[in-house]
Every structure is written in C-alpha cells, then in structure tokens.
Amino acid sequence: MNCSCCLSLAALRTPSSPWDTRFPLFGMTNAWAQDPLPSWNDGPAKRVILDFVKDTTEKSSPKYVEPADRIATFDQDGTLWTEQPLYTQAMFALERLGKMALQHPEWKQQEPFKSVLTRDNAAMSKFTESNWMQIVAATHAGMSTEAFHGLVKDWLTTAKAPRFDRPYTDLIFQPMLEVMRYLRASGFRTYIVTGGGQEFVRVYSEQGYGVPPEQVVGSSIATKYDNTSGKPVLMREPKVFFIDDGPGKAIGINLFIGKRPYAAFGNSAGDAQMLEWTQAGAGARLMMLVLHDDAKREYAYGPATGLPDTHVGTFTESLLSEATKNAWVVISMKNDWKRIFPFEQ
Amino acid sequence: MNCSCCLSLAALRTPSSPWDTRFPLFGMTNAWAQDPLPSWNDGPAKRVILDFVKDTTEKSSPKYVEPADRIATFDQDGTLWTEQPLYTQAMFALERLGKMALQHPEWKQQEPFKSVLTRDNAAMSKFTESNWMQIVAATHAGMSTEAFHGLVKDWLTTAKAPRFDRPYTDLIFQPMLEVMRYLRASGFRTYIVTGGGQEFVRVYSEQGYGVPPEQVVGSSIATKYDNTSGKPVLMREPKVFFIDDGPGKAIGINLFIGKRPYAAFGNSAGDAQMLEWTQAGAGARLMMLVLHDDAKREYAYGPATGLPDTHVGTFTESLLSEATKNAWVVISMKNDWKRIFPFEQ
C-alpha cells in the first residue's frame, strides 16, 4: 500500500478531466504559487479571497480553521457556468421534450407542453412550479438513475449552447475554477449546492469542476428501489423529493454535509439563505456573489444596478441591499474577471 | 501551507477521540501491520476481509478499485454497537419523554405515551410506526438542530446502558472499529448508513467511530429555515423527511453518496437492500452480516438459526436464506470475535 494520506487527494484526479489538464495538480509552477488566481484582475474581490485563505489556513492565524472543517459551497447556474438564456438543465428538458413529442401528438394541444413545442418564450417565462414539474416528470422520470445518467451524458456531448455555439461544459467560468482549485489546494473541500438536479449535475461535476458526486448537493425527485428483475435499480419517480433552493440550500447543506461552510458563492436571490447560513458561523467567513454585468463577453442582467431583468437567475435589488448590509462581496464579471471562459486566449 | 495531500487524512483525526487513542494512526506498529484485525479470530470471516482489501487495493490486482471509488457502508445499530434491549436512540426518546411528562400530565391517559411512562414493554413492542412518530415528534422536534445536538450530547454523557451499566458509546464493537480503521488506512471512506436519526448519530460519530458528520447517512425529520430572530436556525419539525431503512438504504446511499459501495456491513432485515445494492456492482464486493449469537458476552437473537426473536434488529430466516444464496458472509459474534468491546481486557 502506498502512503494512504495521499489517496484521497489522488482520488480527486481523474485522468483527462478538463480541470486537471488546465491545472496540473502536482506540477504547480512558480507562477501559480505567486498568483493562484491569474484570471482575476487585481482588486477587492481577488484580495478578499486571498486574505480569506491566508486567515483560515495559517496555523498562527487567530482565525485558523481545522482542515476537517474547511467546507466551501458553490451555487452552480450563474455562479460556476452560464445560465442564460435558460438554465442548461431546462434546455436539456425542452430538447428532450421536443424529441419525445413525436410519440405524444396530444402535447400539441396540451399545456405546458404546447408552449414548449411552439417555443412560446413569453408563455414559458410565466410557467409555474407545477408547470415545470410536469415537464420534469415527462423528461426526468420513469427510468432508472443509470439510464438517466446515460441520457444526460449523451445530450452533453452533442448539445450546443446558444450564442457561443459550444458544448455547455465549455461555458464554465475560468476564474471560479481557479477559486475552487485554490481552495482545494488549501485543504478545503468544494461542494456544489445547486437548485438544479443533483443527478443531472453529478454526470459532469467531476470532469467539469473536479467535484465528485458525493459533493454535489442538489434538488431531487423521489426514487424507488426495484429488485424484481434480478438486478436492483432505483427508478426515478415523477414526484419532487427535495428543492435545494432558497432556504432549501441551508437545509440541504445541513442535511448532506452537516457542517457549516466557511465560504459560499452564489449569484442570485436563491443563494441568499446559503450566504446567511454561512455568515452566521463564528470566525472568518467568505460570502461572495457574482454579478453578470458583462453583456459583451457573457450576459448582463440584474435587475440590480439597473441591469435588464431576464427572470433567470435574478440578482434582485433586495439581494444587493442584503449584500451591502452584510458586507458580502459582489464580483463584477466585467471588472474583476480578466478572462471568463477557458477557451478564451 | 503543508503538504496538502495529507490534509484530508489529518482531518479525520480529532485529538482525544476514542478511536484515535485506541489506534495511534501514525504510529502503526509492526503488530498492526502483521494483523490489522487483532480482535478477530482466524477464520473465514476475517480471511474474507483481508482478501477483499488486498484485491481492491493492490495495483496489480484485476479487481483493483480507484481510491475515489473506495466506499464502505456500515449499518449502526447491531452492526457497530449494541442494540439490545432497545435501540439507543429509542432509549434517549423514552428517557426524555419521562422527563417531559412532568409538564404533560395528560400523557398518563394518552397512548402511546401512557405505555412508555408505565414501561409497558409488551405494549411498546407492538408500537406502530405512527406511534413511534408521535414519540419522535414529542422528543426530537420543536427545537433547532443545535439545541437537539446539545440534548443528545448531554444525555450521552450521563445515560447508562442496561446490563453493562456503562455509557452507550462504550458498547461499540472493537472488531468493527478495527475493520473501519483498516479500510480507512487502505484508502476507503467509511460511511454510516443507519435507520437511526442522522442528526442523533452525528453527535458522536466522529468520536465514536472516526466518521465525520458528512459521512453519516440516516433517517431524518424535516427542518425549516428560520431567520426571524437575526441569527438563522434550522427548526426541527414533527414530520418525517426520509426513512433510511430497508430499500431506503439503497436510496439513501445513492442520494447522499452517489457511488455504489464496495463493502457493506449489516445485521438485520433492514440491511438486505443495502447489501443487494452493493453486490449488484461489478468487481470485488464485500457483503457481511453480524449474527448476535453470544448471549454470554453480548446478546443472542435471531430468529434465524433458532435464536430468540427479540423484535429488535431481527436477523430473520429469510435474511439468512438470502445471505446463503448470495454468498454474503455471516459473522458469528461468538466464534469470529475474540474481543467484543474496547473495555474488555
């Protein structure tokens, strides 16, 4: 047996995963040692991250945190990758619905399917939670977890994100990958805490972010154990089990991790409680929000600070007030990020 | 920063935790290297554990498993510690109910409370799930998660287990601690997957077993996020959220871990699906069941193999048939364990 203390970090390395080739883990260069966040412009946002890591990891610091307690949580849509013009998982659901419609001629007359099939964006922007649940039930349930993973995997290899005409996983933010990597190299465990589907995100979280399945906390539908065919399967049911959004993010963090994060990153109103929950702990705590104010390189939306209201991943005025009041740090994509996507040179 | 690859293992060491002093982690002796399971008698049960670790961790083995995938799951009650005459958490609930009864004179006439207060064991053995839920609602809900942790912690320091007249955490099985430690030293992560309450077990899992809170999967009641008093809390509600028992163990493993275990340990009918789920994966898989056949040193109950039926943690005839059919290994407490408790000399 090799040195067992290296096993768990080695475990995080999957050969050929994008984050691994972007960051050769055991080949840290001097440049990296000097600047672990090269895609960040110098400024208060970058500074606060560097200070936080110093405060929590230097043994002599009064705010030192034991490695076992070093937990950092990241919202996904809009925080780790692009969420416009619609969440990636919604795109998956809508495209799958389009394909399934061939076997469901009745959907042409039946809401919410009709609006989806006719691409009635105005109607879709007004969908209720129950409408979305009908779409999720049709596209995400009635199959085993393994079959669902296969569907998502296949879709990700062929689907292209609008505007960029690239695979969705190309739209992961390089500066956030650097933060995740820097935190992990500093002994933190990085968790994704997403309103999106836990099983959906698990399909690409390791390759995309270096986050293993057990560190993905997300929304889920119920599953049912079925061992009637000789090989047990978990069948996905058309029934909400857990919504990991808003207050659900604090609940999910406690349920799945059982430890309070020291750092939390979000970008929209649904992340407020995760940041509140993080801040309520003692010692050094880092709360950050990504503001999409870069229409040229990505998207610009708020409605905070007068940016357009896209109704997807909204950064509300009240979230901005709460951030200001609590000294949460707002990351300006336009000013704080030198480079947004890994594919940019 | 120190070598970051050592941080995660270092994280598992909490100074003064019992398992740590029982096993000085970095002071592995020659004796340990020669026999990592000293409390096990030589025999097929011990052999199968040693072979499994060899098969899954030696690089040259055709059954080699990547460290990231080395997951082992352990039922708690009856597998890791004594569950007779009643589950420890039930003892907590009943003792707490006794104290609370002073403020609830009406309980003297009201079931299920009446049976508990009069220690009517016959009636209690027939309690339905709904009866138990009423008791859980009265004793486990209506407080914050932090307050609940405090109650459990306090109780554990004073409560004594019947027959042994010792703290409940003294009744953890030494041979199983050795298996957990051996697996961890071999790059496995050890998870507790219990029908008991997740928050209850998290209070002592690190000290008792070296298992951190994020590796405890258990049953839970719903919580509600409340930020009205300025400091957010999660309030425990009198409502079942998840039952991690029977098929729920396979569901819980997928939900919380998202990886299939390579090894699973149980002792009763509620563990069957966890073992089925484990075995359904490819490669080397280890499925083991503890049979309590040692009335002298601990307890003897089945009803399998003609042992008494205690109605708590039952090892049924049908479980034994399934074990035989699937080549799951039954651990005879009497024959396979040289020493049962850490306090034995």
PDB file of N, CA and C in Angstrom, chain A residues 143-146 223-226 232-236, chain B residues 247 250-251 254-255 277:
ATOM      1  N   MET A 143     -37.541   6.255 -15.410  1.00  0.00           N
ATOM      2  CA  MET A 143     -36.362   5.498 -15.859  1.00  0.00           C
ATOM      3  C   MET A 143     -35.459   5.295 -14.641  1.00  0.00           C
ATOM      4  N   SER A 144     -34.464   4.426 -14.788  1.00  0.00           N
ATOM      5  CA  SER A 144     -33.531   4.215 -13.679  1.00  0.00           C
ATOM      6  C   SER A 144     -32.531   5.372 -13.619  1.00  0.00           C
ATOM      7  N   THR A 145     -31.894   5.522 -12.470  1.00  0.00           N
ATOM      8  CA  THR A 145     -30.867   6.573 -12.343  1.00  0.00           C
ATOM      9  C   THR A 145     -29.763   6.355 -13.381  1.00  0.00           C
ATOM     10  N   GLU A 146     -29.412   5.104 -13.621  1.00  0.00           N
ATOM     11  CA  GLU A 146     -28.353   4.828 -14.605  1.00  0.00           C
ATOM     12  C   GLU A 146     -28.762   5.254 -16.011  1.00  0.00           C
ATOM     13  N   THR A 223     -36.942   8.482  -5.645  1.00  0.00           N
ATOM     14  CA  THR A 223     -36.596   7.256  -6.360  1.00  0.00           C
ATOM     15  C   THR A 223     -37.194   6.073  -5.608  1.00  0.00           C
ATOM     16  N   LYS A 224     -37.386   4.997  -6.349  1.00  0.00           N
ATOM     17  CA  LYS A 224     -37.974   3.791  -5.754  1.00  0.00           C
ATOM     18  C   LYS A 224     -37.065   2.609  -6.034  1.00  0.00           C
ATOM     19  N   TYR A 225     -36.793   1.833  -4.998  1.00  0.00           N
ATOM     20  CA  TYR A 225     -35.940   0.656  -5.141  1.00  0.00           C
ATOM     21  C   TYR A 225     -36.740  -0.466  -5.776  1.00  0.00           C
ATOM     22  N   ASP A 226     -36.213  -1.046  -6.833  1.00  0.00           N
ATOM     23  CA  ASP A 226     -36.929  -2.117  -7.534  1.00  0.00           C
ATOM     24  C   ASP A 226     -35.952  -3.263  -7.792  1.00  0.00           C
ATOM     25  N   PRO A 232     -31.012  -4.997  -8.922  1.00  0.00           N
ATOM     26  CA  PRO A 232     -31.746  -3.855  -8.363  1.00  0.00           C
ATOM     27  C   PRO A 232     -31.485  -2.555  -9.130  1.00  0.00           C
ATOM     28  N   VAL A 233     -32.526  -1.761  -9.259  1.00  0.00           N
ATOM     29  CA  VAL A 233     -32.402  -0.430  -9.863  1.00  0.00           C
ATOM     30  C   VAL A 233     -33.146   0.574  -8.986  1.00  0.00           C
ATOM     31  N   LEU A 234     -32.763   1.836  -9.124  1.00  0.00           N
ATOM     32  CA  LEU A 234     -33.513   2.914  -8.482  1.00  0.00           C
ATOM     33  C   LEU A 234     -34.292   3.617  -9.587  1.00  0.00           C
ATOM     34  N   MET A 235     -35.609   3.494  -9.530  1.00  0.00           N
ATOM     35  CA  MET A 235     -36.442   4.099 -10.565  1.00  0.00           C
ATOM     36  C   MET A 235     -36.807   5.525 -10.157  1.00  0.00           C
ATOM     37  N   ARG A 236     -36.674   6.429 -11.093  1.00  0.00           N
ATOM     38  CA  ARG A 236     -36.959   7.838 -10.834  1.00  0.00           C
ATOM     39  C   ARG A 236     -38.456   8.092 -10.971  1.00  0.00           C
TER      40      ARG A 236
ATOM     41  N   PRO B 247     -35.310  -0.627   1.753  1.00  0.00           N
ATOM     42  CA  PRO B 247     -34.994  -0.036   0.439  1.00  0.00           C
ATOM     43  C   PRO B 247     -34.446   1.375   0.566  1.00  0.00           C
ATOM     44  N   ALA B 250     -30.607   1.776   0.149  1.00  0.00           N
ATOM     45  CA  ALA B 250     -30.062   1.892  -1.212  1.00  0.00           C
ATOM     46  C   ALA B 250     -30.350   3.293  -1.754  1.00  0.00           C
ATOM     47  N   ILE B 251     -31.551   3.778  -1.491  1.00  0.00           N
ATOM     48  CA  ILE B 251     -31.929   5.127  -1.944  1.00  0.00           C
ATOM     49  C   ILE B 251     -31.041   6.174  -1.279  1.00  0.00           C
ATOM     50  N   ASN B 254     -27.490   6.247  -2.680  1.00  0.00           N
ATOM     51  CA  ASN B 254     -27.415   6.948  -3.965  1.00  0.00           C
ATOM     52  C   ASN B 254     -27.586   8.455  -3.773  1.00  0.00           C
ATOM     53  N   LEU B 255     -28.509   8.826  -2.899  1.00  0.00           N
ATOM     54  CA  LEU B 255     -28.801  10.240  -2.680  1.00  0.00           C
ATOM     55  C   LEU B 255     -27.630  10.980  -2.055  1.00  0.00           C
ATOM     56  N   TRP B 277     -27.735  -3.957  -3.132  1.00  0.00           N
ATOM     57  CA  TRP B 277     -27.291  -2.824  -3.953  1.00  0.00           C
ATOM     58  C   TRP B 277     -25.767  -2.846  -4.126  1.00  0.00           C
TER      59      TRP B 277
END
